[in-house]
Structure formats: structure tokens, C-alpha cells
XYZ file of C-alpha atoms in Angstrom:
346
model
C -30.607 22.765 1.294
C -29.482 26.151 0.655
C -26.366 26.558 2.545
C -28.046 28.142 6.027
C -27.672 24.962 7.919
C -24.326 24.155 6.504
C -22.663 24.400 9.573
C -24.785 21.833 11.499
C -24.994 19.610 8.311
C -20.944 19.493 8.385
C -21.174 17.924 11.971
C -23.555 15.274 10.698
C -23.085 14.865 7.018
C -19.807 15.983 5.881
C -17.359 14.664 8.351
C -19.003 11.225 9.562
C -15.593 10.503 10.500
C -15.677 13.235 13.407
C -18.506 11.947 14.768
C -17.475 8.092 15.720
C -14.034 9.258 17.104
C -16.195 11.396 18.983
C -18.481 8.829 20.024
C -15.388 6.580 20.736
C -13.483 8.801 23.252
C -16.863 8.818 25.708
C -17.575 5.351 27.162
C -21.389 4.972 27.672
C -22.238 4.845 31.527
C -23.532 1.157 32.612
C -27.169 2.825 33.825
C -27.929 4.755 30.260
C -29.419 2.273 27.837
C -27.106 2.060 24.401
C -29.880 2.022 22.036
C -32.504 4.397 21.572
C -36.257 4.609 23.139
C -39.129 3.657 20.776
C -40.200 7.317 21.235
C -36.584 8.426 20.656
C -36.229 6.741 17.220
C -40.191 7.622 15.650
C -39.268 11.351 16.727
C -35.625 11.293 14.826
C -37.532 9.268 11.914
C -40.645 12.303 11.882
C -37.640 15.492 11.949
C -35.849 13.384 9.519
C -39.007 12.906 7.471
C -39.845 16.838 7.785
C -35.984 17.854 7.268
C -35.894 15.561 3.553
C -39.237 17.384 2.423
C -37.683 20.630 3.191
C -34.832 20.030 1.656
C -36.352 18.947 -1.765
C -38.989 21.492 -1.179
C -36.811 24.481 -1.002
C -34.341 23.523 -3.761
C -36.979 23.107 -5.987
C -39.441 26.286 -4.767
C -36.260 28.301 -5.140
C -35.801 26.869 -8.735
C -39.274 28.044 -9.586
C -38.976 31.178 -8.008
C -35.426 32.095 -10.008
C -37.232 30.807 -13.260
C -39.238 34.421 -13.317
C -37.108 37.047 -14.470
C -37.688 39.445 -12.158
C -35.959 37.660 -9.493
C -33.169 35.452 -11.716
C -31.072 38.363 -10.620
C -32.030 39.413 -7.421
C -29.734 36.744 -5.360
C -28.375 39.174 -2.952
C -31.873 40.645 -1.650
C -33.182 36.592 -1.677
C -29.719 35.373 0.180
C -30.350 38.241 2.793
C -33.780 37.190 3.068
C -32.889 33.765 3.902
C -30.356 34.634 6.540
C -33.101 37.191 8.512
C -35.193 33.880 8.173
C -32.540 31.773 9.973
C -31.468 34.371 12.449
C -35.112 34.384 13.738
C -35.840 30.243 13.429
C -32.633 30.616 15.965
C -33.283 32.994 17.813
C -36.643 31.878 18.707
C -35.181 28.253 19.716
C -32.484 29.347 21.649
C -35.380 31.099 24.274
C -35.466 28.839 27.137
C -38.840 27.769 26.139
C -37.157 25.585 23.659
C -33.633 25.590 24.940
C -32.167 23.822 21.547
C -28.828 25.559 22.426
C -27.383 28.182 24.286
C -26.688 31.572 22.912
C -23.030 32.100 23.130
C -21.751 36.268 21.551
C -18.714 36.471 19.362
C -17.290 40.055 18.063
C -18.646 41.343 15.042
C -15.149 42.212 13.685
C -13.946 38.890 14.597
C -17.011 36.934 12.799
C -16.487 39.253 9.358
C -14.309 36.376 7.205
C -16.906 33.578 8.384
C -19.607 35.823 7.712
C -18.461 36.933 4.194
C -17.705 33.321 2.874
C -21.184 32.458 4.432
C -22.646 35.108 1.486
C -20.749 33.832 -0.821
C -21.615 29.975 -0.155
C -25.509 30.979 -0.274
C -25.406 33.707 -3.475
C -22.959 31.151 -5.700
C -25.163 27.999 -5.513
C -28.661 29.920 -5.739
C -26.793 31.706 -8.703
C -26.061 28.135 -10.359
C -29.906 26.804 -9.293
C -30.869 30.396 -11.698
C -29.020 28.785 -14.920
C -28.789 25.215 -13.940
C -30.716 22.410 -13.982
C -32.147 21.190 -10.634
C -30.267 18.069 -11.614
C -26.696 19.778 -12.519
C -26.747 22.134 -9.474
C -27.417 19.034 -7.201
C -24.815 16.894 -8.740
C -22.001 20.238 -8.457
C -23.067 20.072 -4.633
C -21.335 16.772 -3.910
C -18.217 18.006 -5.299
C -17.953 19.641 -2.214
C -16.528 16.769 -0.845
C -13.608 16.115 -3.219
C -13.093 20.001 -3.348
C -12.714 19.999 0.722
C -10.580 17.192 0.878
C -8.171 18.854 -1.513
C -8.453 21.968 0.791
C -7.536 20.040 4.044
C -4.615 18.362 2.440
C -2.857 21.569 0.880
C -3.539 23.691 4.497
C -3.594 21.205 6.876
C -1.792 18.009 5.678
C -4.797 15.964 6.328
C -4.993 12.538 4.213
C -8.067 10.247 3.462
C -7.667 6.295 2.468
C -6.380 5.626 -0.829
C -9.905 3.833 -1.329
C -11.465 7.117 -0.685
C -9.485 9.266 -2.889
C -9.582 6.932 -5.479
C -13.716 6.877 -5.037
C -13.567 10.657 -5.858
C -12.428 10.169 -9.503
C -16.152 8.684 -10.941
C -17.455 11.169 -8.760
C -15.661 14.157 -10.710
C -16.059 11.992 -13.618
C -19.966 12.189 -13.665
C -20.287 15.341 -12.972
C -18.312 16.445 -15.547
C -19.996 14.349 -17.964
C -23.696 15.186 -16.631
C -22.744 19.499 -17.080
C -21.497 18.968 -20.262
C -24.200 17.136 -21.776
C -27.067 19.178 -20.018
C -25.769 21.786 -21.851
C -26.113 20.399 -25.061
C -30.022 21.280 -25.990
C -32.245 17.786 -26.699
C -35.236 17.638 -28.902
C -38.462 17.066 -27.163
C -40.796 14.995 -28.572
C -43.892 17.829 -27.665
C -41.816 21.358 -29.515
C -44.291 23.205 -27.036
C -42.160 22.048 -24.051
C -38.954 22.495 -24.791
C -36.282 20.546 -22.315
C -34.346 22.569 -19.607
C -30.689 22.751 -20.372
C -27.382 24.320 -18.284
C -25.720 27.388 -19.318
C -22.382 27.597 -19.725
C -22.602 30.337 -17.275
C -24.540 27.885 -14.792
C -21.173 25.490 -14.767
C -18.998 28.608 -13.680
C -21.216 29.560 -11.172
C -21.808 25.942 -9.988
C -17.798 25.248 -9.694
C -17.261 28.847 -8.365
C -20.077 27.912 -5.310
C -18.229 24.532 -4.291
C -14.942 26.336 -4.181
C -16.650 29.104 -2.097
C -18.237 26.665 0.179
C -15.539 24.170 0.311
C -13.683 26.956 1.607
C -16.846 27.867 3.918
C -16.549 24.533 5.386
C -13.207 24.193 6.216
C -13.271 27.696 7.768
C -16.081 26.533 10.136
C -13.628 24.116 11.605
C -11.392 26.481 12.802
C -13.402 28.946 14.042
C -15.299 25.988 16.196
C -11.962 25.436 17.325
C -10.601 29.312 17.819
C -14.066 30.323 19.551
C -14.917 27.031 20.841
C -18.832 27.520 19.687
C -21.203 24.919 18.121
C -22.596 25.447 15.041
C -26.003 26.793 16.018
C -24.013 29.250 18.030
C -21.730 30.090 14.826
C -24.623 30.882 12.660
C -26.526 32.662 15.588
C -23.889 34.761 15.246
C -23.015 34.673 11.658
C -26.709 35.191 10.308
C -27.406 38.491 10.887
C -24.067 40.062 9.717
C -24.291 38.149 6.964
C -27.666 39.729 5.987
C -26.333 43.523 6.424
C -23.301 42.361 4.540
C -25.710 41.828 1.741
C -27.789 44.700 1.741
C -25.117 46.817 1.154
C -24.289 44.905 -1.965
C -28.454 45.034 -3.003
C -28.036 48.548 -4.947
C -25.241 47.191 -7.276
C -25.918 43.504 -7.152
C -29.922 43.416 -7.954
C -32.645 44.040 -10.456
C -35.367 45.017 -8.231
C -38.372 44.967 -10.157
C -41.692 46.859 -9.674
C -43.220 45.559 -6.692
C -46.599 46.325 -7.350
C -46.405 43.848 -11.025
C -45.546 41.111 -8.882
C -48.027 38.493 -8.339
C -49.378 37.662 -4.790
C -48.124 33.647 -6.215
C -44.944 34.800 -6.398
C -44.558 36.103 -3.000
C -46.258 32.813 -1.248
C -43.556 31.193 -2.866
C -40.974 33.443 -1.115
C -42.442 32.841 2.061
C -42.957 29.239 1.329
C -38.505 29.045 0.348
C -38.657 30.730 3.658
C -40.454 28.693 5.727
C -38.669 25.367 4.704
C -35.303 27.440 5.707
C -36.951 27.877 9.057
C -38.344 23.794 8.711
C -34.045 22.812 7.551
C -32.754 24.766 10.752
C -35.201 23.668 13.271
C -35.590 19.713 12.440
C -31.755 19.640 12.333
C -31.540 20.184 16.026
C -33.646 17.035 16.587
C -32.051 15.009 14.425
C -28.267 15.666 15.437
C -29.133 14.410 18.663
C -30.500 10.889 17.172
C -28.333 10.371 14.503
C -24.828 8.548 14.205
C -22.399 9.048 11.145
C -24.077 5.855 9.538
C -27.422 7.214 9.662
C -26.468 11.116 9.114
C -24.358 9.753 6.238
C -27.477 7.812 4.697
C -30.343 10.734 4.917
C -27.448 12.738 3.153
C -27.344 10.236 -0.037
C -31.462 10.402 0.238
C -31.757 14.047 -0.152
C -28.896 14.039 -2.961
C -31.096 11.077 -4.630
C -34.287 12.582 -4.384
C -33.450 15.785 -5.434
C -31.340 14.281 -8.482
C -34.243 11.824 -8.998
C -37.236 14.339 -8.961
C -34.804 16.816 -11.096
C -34.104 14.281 -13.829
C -37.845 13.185 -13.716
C -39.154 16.981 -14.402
C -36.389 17.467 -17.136
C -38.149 14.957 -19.875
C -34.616 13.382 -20.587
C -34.998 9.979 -21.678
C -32.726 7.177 -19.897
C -30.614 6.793 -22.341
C -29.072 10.416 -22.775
C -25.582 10.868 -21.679
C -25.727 12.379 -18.455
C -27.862 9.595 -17.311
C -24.352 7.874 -16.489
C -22.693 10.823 -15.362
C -25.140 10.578 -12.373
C -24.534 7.039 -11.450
C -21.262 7.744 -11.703
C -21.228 10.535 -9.507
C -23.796 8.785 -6.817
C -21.893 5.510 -7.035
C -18.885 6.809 -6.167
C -20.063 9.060 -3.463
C -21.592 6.714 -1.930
C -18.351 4.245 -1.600
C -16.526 7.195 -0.553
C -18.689 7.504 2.150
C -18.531 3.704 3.290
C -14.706 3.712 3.240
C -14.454 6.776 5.116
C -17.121 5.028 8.039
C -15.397 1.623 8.342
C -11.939 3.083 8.125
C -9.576 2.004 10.900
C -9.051 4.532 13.869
């Protein structure tokens, strides 16, 4: 998930918590049935279905596609790409036709900040995918949670359970351990095949993308309070200022290489990274309407899984190296986080 949706994924992944004092401050009416239709719940479990393969799909197209040279360093031109991608996917379902949401205009001055840390939350990660491991860019992800908290607390004073901050320390733990161990190079038992390892450089850029989108996220919350938007309307507006930003940076940022010497492969797997953006924005509409902060919460710790799971499977590392407990270190603790932060008293 490459950052384009992270506005709608903070209302249903990141702060859980928002969602059942939300939930708790609207009593039900007597004539609306509390659980969901039969239809309802196959239709949240089929977007939810579609979202997850999108999710690993795009991490892991976007992986292949940095792996070729030519486009390692061309992050800005891809990032920009991405945004037109998500600007249209919204555009297209805010028509009445689909009516997902309702188009709501901000200033362009005024959207500038959220628009600038939005290029910086996409370029950073995609960066750390080019000299990561699918496995140590996935793991630096959930760090965003930890990173935000300490953001929160410093501006705004805001406090989480004991229990929860104390669940953060494996979760720093592993990741540490898992970077610093992919990094070390491992003999494979076929020389032809040599197994992927981090770059030091990959670890900067990894830490430097969760403080950028730490930062993202926390600056989403108050413009959804200063300009009283939803997300979808945020990043409606955000998307394509976001891609002009970039642009400008394309001349100084990029290494465009010869278009002509790049296979027709290559660019089906650009549109393919695109399409899966399009399949991330569009499936998270559906699913925000059928999902609590249990459920949200859960499809969260799938995609991290999978993505982890598929990563570590692709690498060739055996069980037993190192960073194999840096990851259940890192899950484990996430996921406890999470369950304190749902069941904590309101």
C-alpha cells in the first residue's frame, strides 16, 4: 500500500480507537437492524478480498519494477504517476454515477504543507522498497505507529495505556534486529542466486519515510479538523498538487532513461502498479462502510503478514537466521498493541 490511500487507511487502520468513540456517541435507531445483511457482509468480505491482493500486489510489482536500473532512481516521475492515477480513480467515483463521496474544493495555497508531506510519504518508502528488502521495508512500515504516537504526545499531549506503550518496545526491538541482520549478506546454498540483502542506505531511507509519514498522518488530523473534509475529499484535493509538485522536482530528482530501450514488460508492469493504486482507492470506499475498528484493525495485521510472509518466502532465508525473530517480535507486539488500544476503557 503505497501511501495514496493513507488518509482513508488512518480512519480505519491507524486510529481504531477513533472509530468506536465514534460509533459510541450515535445510538443505533430501534428500526435499523445492528448487524449487517448477508449481502452487506459477502460484499465487505469480496472489497476486502480485492483491497489485500492489491495491496500485496503493488508492493511487490513496485519491488520488481525498482529492481531494473533504469527506474531504481526515477521515484519522483513514478510517485507523480501514482498520484495522476489516484486523482482520476477519485475523480471518476465522486461522479454521481457512483456517488462514493462528495467533492468538496479547498485552496491550493492552503493544501501546499499537506500536499508536500504527501510527496514525501510516497517518494521515502518507494525509495526504501528500491534498496530494501520487501520484508525490511514492510516491517519499517509499522513503525509508523510508535513513531506517531511519539508525535501526538510531544504536540498534542496525547497519552496511550501503559500496556500499549510498553507493547511498542518488541516492536522497535524487531525491527531493529530484522534491518540489521538483512544487511548482513547470507550464503546461498545455489551461488547462482544470490540472497537479497538491505543497504545501509535502504535503513535511512526506510526510518526517514516513517518520520515523513508519521508526520503525514498526524497532519491529516488537523486539516480534517481545520477544513472539516473526509479523507477522500483531502486527497481529491491533495492528489493533483501533489503530482505538479513533483514534476518540477523530475529534472533534478530522476534518471530518465531512453524510452525507446525499455521493454513493452516493463511498462505493463507500470500500468499494472497503477491499476492496483486505482483497485487500493476504490475497494477502500466499500470497505470503510462495513468495517469496525476490530475488523479494520485485523485486515491491517493480514496485509502486514502477507506481505512479510510472501517477502521472507522469496528471500531464501532459512528459519533460523536472525531476523526471523526480529519479525515475530515486531508482529507480536503490534498486534497486542492493537488489542490494548481496542478494549481500552473510554
Amino acid at each position: 500500500m503505497m501511501g495514496s490511500d493513507m488518509e482513508r487507511e488512518r480512519d480505519i487502520e491507524a486510529a481504531p480507537e477513533e472509530k468506536l468513540l465514534e460509533a459510541e456517541s450515535e445510538p443505533i435507531p430501534a428500526n435499523i437492524p445492528s448487524k449487517p445483511s448477508s449481502d452487506a457482509k459477502k460484499k465487505f468480505l469480496l472489497w476486502t478480498a480485492i483491497n489485500m491482493a492489491a495491496t500485496i500486489g503493488i508492493v511487490f510489482t513496485n519491488k520488481a519494477i525498482f529492481t531494473d536500473p533504469d527506474f531504481k532512481m526515477m521515484q519522483t516521475s513514478f510517485a507523480s504517476f501514482h498520484f495522476v492515477c489516484t486523482g482520476l480513480t477519485l475523480y471518476v467515483v465522486s461522479r454521481p454515477f457512483f456517488g462514493a463521496f462528495e467533492p468538496k474544493k479547498a485552496g491550493v495555497v492552503e493544501m501546499l504543507p499537506l500536499a508536500f508531506s504527501m510527496c514525501l510519504n510516497v517518494v521515502l518508502p518507494n525509495l526504501s522498497l528500491a534498496f530494501s528488502t520487501v520484508t525490511v521495508y514492510q516491517l519499517c512500515r509499522v513503525l509508523l505507529t510508535p513513531m506517531t504516537a511519539i508525535i501526538n504526545y510531544v504536540f498534542y499531549r496525547a497519552t496511550i495505556p501503559r500496556n500499549a506503550a510498553l507493547a511498542l518496545i518488541p516492536v522497535c526491538l524487531g525491527v531493529g534486529i530484522t534491518s540489521y541482520y538483512d544487511t548482513k549478506p547470507v550464503e546461498n546454498v545455489d551461488p547462482s542466486k544470490p540472497i537479497p540483502t538491505t543497504s545501509i542506505i535502504g535503513v535511512i531511507f526506510a526510518l526517514s519515510g516513517v518520520c515523513a509519514s508519521s508526520a503525514y498522518t498526524v497532519l491529516i488530523g488537523a486539516y480534517h479538523k481545520k477544513l472539516n473534509m473526509t479523507s477522500s475529499q483531502l486527497l481529491f484535493n491533495q492528489a493533483p498538487i501533489s503530482s505538479v509538485m513533483l514534476l518540477f522536482a523530475v529534472p533534478f530528482a530522476d534518471h530518465i532513461p531512453i524510452l525507446s530501450n525499455v521493454p513493452s514488460y516493463r511498462w505493463f508492469m507500470i500500468l499494472m502498479s497503477g491499476g492496483f493504486a486505482a483497485l487500493i482507492n476504490i475497494s477502500q470506499f466499500y470497505i470503510v462502510a462495513g468495517s469496525g475498528p476490530v475488523s479494520s484493525t485485523v485486515v491491517g495485521h493480514l496485509k502486514t503478514v502477507s506481505i512479510v510472509g510472501i517477502g521472507w518466502a522469496l528471500s531464501g532465508r532459512g528459519i533460523t537466521d536472525w531476523s526471523a525473530i526480529g519479525i515475530l517480535m515486531t508482529i507480536g507486539g503490534i498486534v497486542y498493541y492493537s488489542n490494548v488500544m481496542l478494549n481500552k476503557p473510554r
